[in-house]
Tab-separated table of C-alpha atoms in Angstrom:
chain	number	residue	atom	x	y	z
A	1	UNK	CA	102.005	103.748	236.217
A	2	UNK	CA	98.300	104.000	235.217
A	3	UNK	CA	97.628	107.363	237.666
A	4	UNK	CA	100.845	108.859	235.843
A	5	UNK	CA	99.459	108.549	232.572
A	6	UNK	CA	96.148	109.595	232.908
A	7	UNK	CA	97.934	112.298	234.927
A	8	UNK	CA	99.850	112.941	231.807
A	9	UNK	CA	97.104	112.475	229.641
A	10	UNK	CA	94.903	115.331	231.300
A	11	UNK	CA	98.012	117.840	231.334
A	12	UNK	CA	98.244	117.219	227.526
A	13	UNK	CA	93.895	117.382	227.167
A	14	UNK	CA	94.611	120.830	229.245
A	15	UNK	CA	97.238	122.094	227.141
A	16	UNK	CA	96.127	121.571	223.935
A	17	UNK	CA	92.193	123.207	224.947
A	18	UNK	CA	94.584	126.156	226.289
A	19	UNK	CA	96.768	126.553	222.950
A	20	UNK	CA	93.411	125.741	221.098
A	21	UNK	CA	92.049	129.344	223.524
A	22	UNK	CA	94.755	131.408	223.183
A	23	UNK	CA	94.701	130.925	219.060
A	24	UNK	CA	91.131	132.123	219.507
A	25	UNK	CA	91.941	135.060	221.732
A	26	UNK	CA	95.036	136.129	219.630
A	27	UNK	CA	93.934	136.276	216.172
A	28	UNK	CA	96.402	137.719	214.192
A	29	UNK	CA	95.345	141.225	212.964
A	30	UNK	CA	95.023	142.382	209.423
A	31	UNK	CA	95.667	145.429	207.614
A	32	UNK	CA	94.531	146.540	204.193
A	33	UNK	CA	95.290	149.028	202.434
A	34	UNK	CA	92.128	150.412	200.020
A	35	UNK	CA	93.436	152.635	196.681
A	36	UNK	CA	91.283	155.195	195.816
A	37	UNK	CA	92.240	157.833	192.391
A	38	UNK	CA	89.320	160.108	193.713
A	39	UNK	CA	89.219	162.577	196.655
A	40	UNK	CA	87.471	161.167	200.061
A	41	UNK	CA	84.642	163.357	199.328
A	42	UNK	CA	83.713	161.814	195.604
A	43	UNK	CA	80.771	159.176	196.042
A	44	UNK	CA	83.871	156.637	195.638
A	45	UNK	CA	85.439	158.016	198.418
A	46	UNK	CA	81.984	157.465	200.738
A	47	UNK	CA	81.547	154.153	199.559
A	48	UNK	CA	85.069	153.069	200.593
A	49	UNK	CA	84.184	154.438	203.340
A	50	UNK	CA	81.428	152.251	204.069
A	51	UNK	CA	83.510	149.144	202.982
A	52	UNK	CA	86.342	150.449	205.749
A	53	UNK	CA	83.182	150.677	208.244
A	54	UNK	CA	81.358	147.421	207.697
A	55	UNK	CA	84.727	145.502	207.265
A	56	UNK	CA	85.764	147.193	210.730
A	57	UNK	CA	82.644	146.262	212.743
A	58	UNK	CA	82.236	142.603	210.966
A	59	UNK	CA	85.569	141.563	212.257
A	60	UNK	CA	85.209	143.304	215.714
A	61	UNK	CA	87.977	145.352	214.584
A	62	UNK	CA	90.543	141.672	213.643
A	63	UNK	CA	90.869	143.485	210.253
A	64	UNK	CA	91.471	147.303	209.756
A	65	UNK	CA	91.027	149.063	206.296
A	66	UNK	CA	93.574	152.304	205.514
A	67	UNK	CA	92.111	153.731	202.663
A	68	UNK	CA	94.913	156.198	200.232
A	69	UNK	CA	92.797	158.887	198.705
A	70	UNK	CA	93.116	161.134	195.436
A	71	UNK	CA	95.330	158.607	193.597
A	72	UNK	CA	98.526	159.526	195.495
A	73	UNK	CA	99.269	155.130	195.423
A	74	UNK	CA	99.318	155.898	191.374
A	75	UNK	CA	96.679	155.346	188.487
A	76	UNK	CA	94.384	152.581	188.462
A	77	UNK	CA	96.368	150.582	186.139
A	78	UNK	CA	99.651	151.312	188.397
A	79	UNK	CA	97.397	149.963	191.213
A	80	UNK	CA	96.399	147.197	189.326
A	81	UNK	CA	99.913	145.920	189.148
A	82	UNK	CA	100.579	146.726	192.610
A	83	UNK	CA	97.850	144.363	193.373
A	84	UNK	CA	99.107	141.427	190.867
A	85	UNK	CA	102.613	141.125	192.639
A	86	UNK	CA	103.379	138.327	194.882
A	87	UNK	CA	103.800	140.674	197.956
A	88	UNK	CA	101.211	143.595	197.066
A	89	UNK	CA	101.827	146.436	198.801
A	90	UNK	CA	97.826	147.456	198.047
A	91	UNK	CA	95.079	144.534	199.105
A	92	UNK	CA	91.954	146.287	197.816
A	93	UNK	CA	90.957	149.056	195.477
A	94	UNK	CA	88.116	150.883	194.233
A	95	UNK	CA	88.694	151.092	190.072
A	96	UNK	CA	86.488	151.454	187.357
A	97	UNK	CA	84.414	148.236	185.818
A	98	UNK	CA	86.129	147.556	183.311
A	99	UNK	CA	89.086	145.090	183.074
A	100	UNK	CA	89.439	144.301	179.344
A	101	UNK	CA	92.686	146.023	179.018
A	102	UNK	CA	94.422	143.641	181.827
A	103	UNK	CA	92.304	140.969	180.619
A	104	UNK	CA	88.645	140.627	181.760
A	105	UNK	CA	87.056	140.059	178.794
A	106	UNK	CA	83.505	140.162	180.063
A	107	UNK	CA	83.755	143.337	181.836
A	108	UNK	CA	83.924	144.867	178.529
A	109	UNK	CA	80.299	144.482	178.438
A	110	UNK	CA	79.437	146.746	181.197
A	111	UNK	CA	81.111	149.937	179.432
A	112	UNK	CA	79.701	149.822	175.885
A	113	UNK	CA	78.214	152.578	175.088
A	114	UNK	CA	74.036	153.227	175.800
A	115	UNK	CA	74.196	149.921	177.110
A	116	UNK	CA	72.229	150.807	180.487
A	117	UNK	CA	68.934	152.887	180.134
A	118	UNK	CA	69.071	154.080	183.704
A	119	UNK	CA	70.017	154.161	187.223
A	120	UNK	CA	67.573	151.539	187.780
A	121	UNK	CA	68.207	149.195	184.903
A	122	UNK	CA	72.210	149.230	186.285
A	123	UNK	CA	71.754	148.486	189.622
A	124	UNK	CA	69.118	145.070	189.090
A	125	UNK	CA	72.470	144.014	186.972
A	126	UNK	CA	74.938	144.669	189.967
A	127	UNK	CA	72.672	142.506	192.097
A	128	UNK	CA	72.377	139.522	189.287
A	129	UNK	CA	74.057	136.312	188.760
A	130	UNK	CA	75.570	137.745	185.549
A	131	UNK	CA	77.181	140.320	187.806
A	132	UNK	CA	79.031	138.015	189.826
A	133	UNK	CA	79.720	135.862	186.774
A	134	UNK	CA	81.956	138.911	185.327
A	135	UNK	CA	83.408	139.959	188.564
A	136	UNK	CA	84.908	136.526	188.884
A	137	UNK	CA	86.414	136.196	185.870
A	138	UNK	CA	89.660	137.631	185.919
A	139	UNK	CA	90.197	135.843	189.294
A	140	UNK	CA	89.009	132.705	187.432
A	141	UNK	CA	91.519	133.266	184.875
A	142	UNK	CA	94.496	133.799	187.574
A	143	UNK	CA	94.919	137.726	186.356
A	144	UNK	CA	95.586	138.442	190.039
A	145	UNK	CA	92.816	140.167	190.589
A	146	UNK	CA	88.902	139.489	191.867
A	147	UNK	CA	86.170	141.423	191.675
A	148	UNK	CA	83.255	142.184	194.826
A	149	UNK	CA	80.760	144.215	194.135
A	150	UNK	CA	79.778	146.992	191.135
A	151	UNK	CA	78.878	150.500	192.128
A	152	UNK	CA	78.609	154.030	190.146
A	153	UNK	CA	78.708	157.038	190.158
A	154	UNK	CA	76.164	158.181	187.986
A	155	UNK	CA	76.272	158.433	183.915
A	156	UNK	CA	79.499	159.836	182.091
A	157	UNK	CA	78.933	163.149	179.849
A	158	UNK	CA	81.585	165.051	178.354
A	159	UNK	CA	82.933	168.500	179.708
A	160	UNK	CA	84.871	170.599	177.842
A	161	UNK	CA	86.886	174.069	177.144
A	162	UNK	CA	84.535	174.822	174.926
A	163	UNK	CA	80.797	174.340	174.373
A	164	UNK	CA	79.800	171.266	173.053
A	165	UNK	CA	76.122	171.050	171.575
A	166	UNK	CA	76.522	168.313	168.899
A	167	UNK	CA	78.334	165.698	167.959
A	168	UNK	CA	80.236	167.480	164.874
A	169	UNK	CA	81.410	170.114	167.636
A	170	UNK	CA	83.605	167.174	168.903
A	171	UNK	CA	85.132	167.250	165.832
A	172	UNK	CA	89.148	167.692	166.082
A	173	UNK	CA	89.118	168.445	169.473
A	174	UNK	CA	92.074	166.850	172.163
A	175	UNK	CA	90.201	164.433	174.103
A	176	UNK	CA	91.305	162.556	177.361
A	177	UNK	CA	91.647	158.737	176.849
A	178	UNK	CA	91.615	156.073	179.096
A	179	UNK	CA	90.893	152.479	178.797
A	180	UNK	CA	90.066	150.904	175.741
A	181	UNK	CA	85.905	152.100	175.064
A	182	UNK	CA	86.634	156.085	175.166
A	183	UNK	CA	89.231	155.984	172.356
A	184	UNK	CA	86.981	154.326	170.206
A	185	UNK	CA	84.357	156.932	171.001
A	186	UNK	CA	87.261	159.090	170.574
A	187	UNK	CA	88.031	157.914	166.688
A	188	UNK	CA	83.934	157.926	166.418
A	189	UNK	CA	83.517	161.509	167.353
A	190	UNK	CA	86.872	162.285	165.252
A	191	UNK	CA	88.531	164.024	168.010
A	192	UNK	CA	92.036	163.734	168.809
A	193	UNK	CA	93.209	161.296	171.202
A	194	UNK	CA	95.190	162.600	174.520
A	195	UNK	CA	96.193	159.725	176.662
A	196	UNK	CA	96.427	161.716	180.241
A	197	UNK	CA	96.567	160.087	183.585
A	198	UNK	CA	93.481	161.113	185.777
A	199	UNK	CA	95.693	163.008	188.364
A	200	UNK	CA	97.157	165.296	185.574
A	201	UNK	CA	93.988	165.779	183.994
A	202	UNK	CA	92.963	168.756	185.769
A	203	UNK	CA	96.509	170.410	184.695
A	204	UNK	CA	95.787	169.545	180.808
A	205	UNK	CA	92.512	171.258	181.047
A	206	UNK	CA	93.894	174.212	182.379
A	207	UNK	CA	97.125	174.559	179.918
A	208	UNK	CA	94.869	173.107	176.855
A	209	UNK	CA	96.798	170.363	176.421
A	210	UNK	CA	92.921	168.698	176.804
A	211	UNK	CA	89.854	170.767	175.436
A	212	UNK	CA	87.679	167.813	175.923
A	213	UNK	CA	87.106	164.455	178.791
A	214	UNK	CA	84.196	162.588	180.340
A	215	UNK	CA	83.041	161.917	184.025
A	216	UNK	CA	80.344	161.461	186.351
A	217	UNK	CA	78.548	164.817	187.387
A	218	UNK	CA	79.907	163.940	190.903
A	219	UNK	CA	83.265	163.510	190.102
A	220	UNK	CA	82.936	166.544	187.361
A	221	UNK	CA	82.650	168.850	190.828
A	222	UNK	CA	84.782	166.643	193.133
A	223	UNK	CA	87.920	167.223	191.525
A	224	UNK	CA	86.441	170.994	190.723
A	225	UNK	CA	87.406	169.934	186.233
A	226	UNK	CA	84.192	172.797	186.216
A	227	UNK	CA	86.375	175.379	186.913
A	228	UNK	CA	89.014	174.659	184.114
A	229	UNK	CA	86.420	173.047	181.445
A	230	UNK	CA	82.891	174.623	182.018
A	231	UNK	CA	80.623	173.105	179.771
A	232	UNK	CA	79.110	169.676	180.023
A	233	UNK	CA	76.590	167.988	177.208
A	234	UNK	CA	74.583	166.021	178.997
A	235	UNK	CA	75.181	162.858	176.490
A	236	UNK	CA	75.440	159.935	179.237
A	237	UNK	CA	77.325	158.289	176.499
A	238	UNK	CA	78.527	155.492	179.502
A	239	UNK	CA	77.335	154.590	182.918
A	240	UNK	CA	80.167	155.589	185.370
A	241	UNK	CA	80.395	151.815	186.869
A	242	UNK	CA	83.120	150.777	189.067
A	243	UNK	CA	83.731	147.744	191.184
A	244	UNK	CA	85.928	146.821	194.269
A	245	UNK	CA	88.851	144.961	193.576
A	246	UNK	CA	90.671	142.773	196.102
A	247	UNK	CA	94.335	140.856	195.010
A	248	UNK	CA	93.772	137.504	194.564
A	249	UNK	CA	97.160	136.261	196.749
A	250	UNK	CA	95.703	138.687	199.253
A	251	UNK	CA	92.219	136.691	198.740
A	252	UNK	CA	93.978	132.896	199.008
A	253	UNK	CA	95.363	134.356	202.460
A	254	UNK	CA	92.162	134.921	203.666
A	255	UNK	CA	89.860	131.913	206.045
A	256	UNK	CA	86.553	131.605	204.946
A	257	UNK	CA	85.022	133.397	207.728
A	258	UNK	CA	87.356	136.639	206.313
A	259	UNK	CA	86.309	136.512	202.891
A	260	UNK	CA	82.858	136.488	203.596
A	261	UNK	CA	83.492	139.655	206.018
A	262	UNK	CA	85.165	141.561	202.936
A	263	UNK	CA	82.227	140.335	200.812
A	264	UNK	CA	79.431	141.106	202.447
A	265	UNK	CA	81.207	144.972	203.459
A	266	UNK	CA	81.511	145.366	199.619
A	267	UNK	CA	77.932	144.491	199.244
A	268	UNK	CA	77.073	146.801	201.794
A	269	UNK	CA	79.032	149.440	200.341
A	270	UNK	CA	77.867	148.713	196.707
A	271	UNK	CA	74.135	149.362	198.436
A	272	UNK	CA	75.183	152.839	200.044
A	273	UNK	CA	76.384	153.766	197.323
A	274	UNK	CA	73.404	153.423	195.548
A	275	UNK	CA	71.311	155.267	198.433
A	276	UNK	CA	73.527	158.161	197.999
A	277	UNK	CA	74.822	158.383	194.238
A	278	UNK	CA	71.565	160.241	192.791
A	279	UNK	CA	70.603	162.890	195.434
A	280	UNK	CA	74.558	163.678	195.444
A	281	UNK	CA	74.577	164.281	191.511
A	282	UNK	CA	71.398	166.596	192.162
A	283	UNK	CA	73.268	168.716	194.611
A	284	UNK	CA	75.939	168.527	192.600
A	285	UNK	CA	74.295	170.407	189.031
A	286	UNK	CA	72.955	172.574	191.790
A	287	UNK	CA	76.379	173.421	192.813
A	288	UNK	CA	78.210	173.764	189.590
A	289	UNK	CA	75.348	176.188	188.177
A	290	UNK	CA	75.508	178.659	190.766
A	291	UNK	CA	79.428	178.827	190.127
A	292	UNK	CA	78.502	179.534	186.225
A	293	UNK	CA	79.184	175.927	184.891
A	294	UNK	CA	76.893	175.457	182.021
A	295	UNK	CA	74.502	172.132	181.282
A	296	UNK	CA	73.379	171.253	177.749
A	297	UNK	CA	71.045	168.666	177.263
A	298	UNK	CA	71.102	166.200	174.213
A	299	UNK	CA	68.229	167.260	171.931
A	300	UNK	CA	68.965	164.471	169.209
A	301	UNK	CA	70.185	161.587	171.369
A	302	UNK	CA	69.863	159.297	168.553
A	303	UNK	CA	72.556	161.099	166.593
A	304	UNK	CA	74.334	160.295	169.499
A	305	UNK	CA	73.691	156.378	169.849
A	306	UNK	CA	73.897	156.084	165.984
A	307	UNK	CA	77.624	157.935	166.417
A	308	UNK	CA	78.712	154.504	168.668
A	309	UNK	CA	76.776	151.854	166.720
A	310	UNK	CA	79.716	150.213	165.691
A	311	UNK	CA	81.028	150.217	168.570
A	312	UNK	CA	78.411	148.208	170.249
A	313	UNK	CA	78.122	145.191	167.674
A	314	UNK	CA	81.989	144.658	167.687
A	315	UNK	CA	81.992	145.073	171.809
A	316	UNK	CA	79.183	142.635	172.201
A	317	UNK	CA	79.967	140.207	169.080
A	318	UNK	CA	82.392	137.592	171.187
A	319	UNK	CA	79.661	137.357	174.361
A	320	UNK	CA	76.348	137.918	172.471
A	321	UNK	CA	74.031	136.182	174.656
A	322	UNK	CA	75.534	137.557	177.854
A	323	UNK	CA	75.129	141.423	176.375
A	324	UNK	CA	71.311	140.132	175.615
A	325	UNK	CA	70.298	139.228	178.927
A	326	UNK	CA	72.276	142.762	180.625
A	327	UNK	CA	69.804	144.182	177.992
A	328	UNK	CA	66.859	142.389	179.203
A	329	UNK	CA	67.259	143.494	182.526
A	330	UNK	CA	66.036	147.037	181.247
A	331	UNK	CA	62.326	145.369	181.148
């Protein structure tokens, strides 16, 4: 009786170390699927590229990043909601910083105008606590969304039909909208609002339903907006931040071992792009001026920052402190 139970004993010992293997062996593969409104080429589409590579090699290949360029998945805020259901259909996304129109108070912040000084002053905020403070909040507040990492793509300036020297030239002009900062620039610069997804923007340009929008330099040639709208006033009226977004029921799914593979990848990523985002905006004036796109530069920039004052006391007024210490970071 005793040999048959230790017999049995060391068959169930065996079989449990084997099961215990096996679940090693056989980890269950995941897929995600990475939205991206920009084309593979834009400075987004590199850095999701990075994520997809560091997430790739991290995992030894367990989890596998498909990444859906040039917005063909929808706009950002369809793929916002895509990423809120129960079941989303998209896991991550690359979208721009600010969340304040699904919520995300804080990221408000990060988009008021002349907020950042430079390149340099942005990127010692992506790496601060404050930083990870606002990209948790609208997981913190069960939106169904968290943020990774923050990333840009260089300083927004205007582009337009027609050439655009001052800020009284803006004056009663169509402007593309998005988001909840540009239409109060918008009302500031008493243009006319347009509100235009990003993926018919090119078309509105072209037919002048649009004389007037904003990007990045690198995006401004990316999506080739120079050849419809030729003129850019180099205002940098907004740093062109974005962050990577993963779905928070996606996130919950995830072991801890996971998480911290998609986290450090975005970090990664956030870091390449900052490697890469200010030679590729050098190539890209050079670019865009051989072609016969023209570059003015701001020769009163206070008339600009004076144009958006409101603007930044009623943006900062509800988190006054937190606005303070982004500021500080300048020094």
């Amino acid at each position: 009786m005793k040999k048959s139970l230790v017999l049995l004993f060391s068959i169930l010992i065996s079989s449990t170390l084997l099961l215990s293997c096996n679940k090693k062996n056989n980890i269950e593969k995941i897929s995600i699927v990475l939205a991206e409104v920009n084309p593979e080429t834009s400075i987004c589409g590199r850095m999701d590229q990075a994520f997809k590579s560091k997430v790739e090699q991290l995992s030894k290949g367990e989890i596998s990043v498909n990444i859906q360029y040039s917005g063909v998945l929808g706009n950002e805020s369809q793929i916002i909601e895509l990423m809120k259901a129960e079941e989303s259909s998209v896991q991550v996304a690359r979208v721009s910083a600010n969340l304040t129109q699904y919520g995300g108070k804080k990221s408000g912040l990060i988009t008021i105008p002349y907020t950042f000084a430079n390149a340099e002053h942005f990127w010692k905020f992506a790496k601060s606590d404050i930083a990870k403070e606002i990209l948790n909040e609208p997981y913190e507040m069960e939106l169904g969304v968290k943020g990774l990492c923050y990333a840009q793509e260089g300083f927004r300036n205007f582009f337009s039909t027609t050439k655009i020297e001052t800020v009284q030239d803006m004056k009663n002009l169509h402007m593309r909208v998005s988001g909840k900062i540009l239409p109060e620039i918008c009302d500031s610069v008493k243009a006319i609002k347009e509100e235009i997804p990003f993926t018919d923007l090119y078309a509105a340009l072209q037919t002048g339903t649009v004389d007037v929008a904003d990007q990045p330099v690198s995006n401004y040639l990316s999506n080739s907006f120079y050849k419809v709208a030729p003129y850019m006033i180099m205002d940098g009226h907004m740093i062109g931040a974005v962050q990577i977004l993963v779905s928070s029921t996606f996130w919950d799914s995830l072991s801890d071992e996971q998480k911290e593979i998609l986290q450090s990848a975005a970090d990664y990523a956030s870091e390449y792009c900052r490697l890469i985002s200010e030679e590729e905006e050098s190539k890209a004036l050079e670019i865009m001026k051989n072609e016969g796109a023209e570059f003015t530069e701001v020769e009163n920039s206070e008339e600009w920052q004076n144009t958006c004052k409101s603007i930044i006391e009623s943006g900062s007024k509800e988190f006054p402190d937190i606005y303070k210490e982004i500021i500080s970071l300048a020094k």
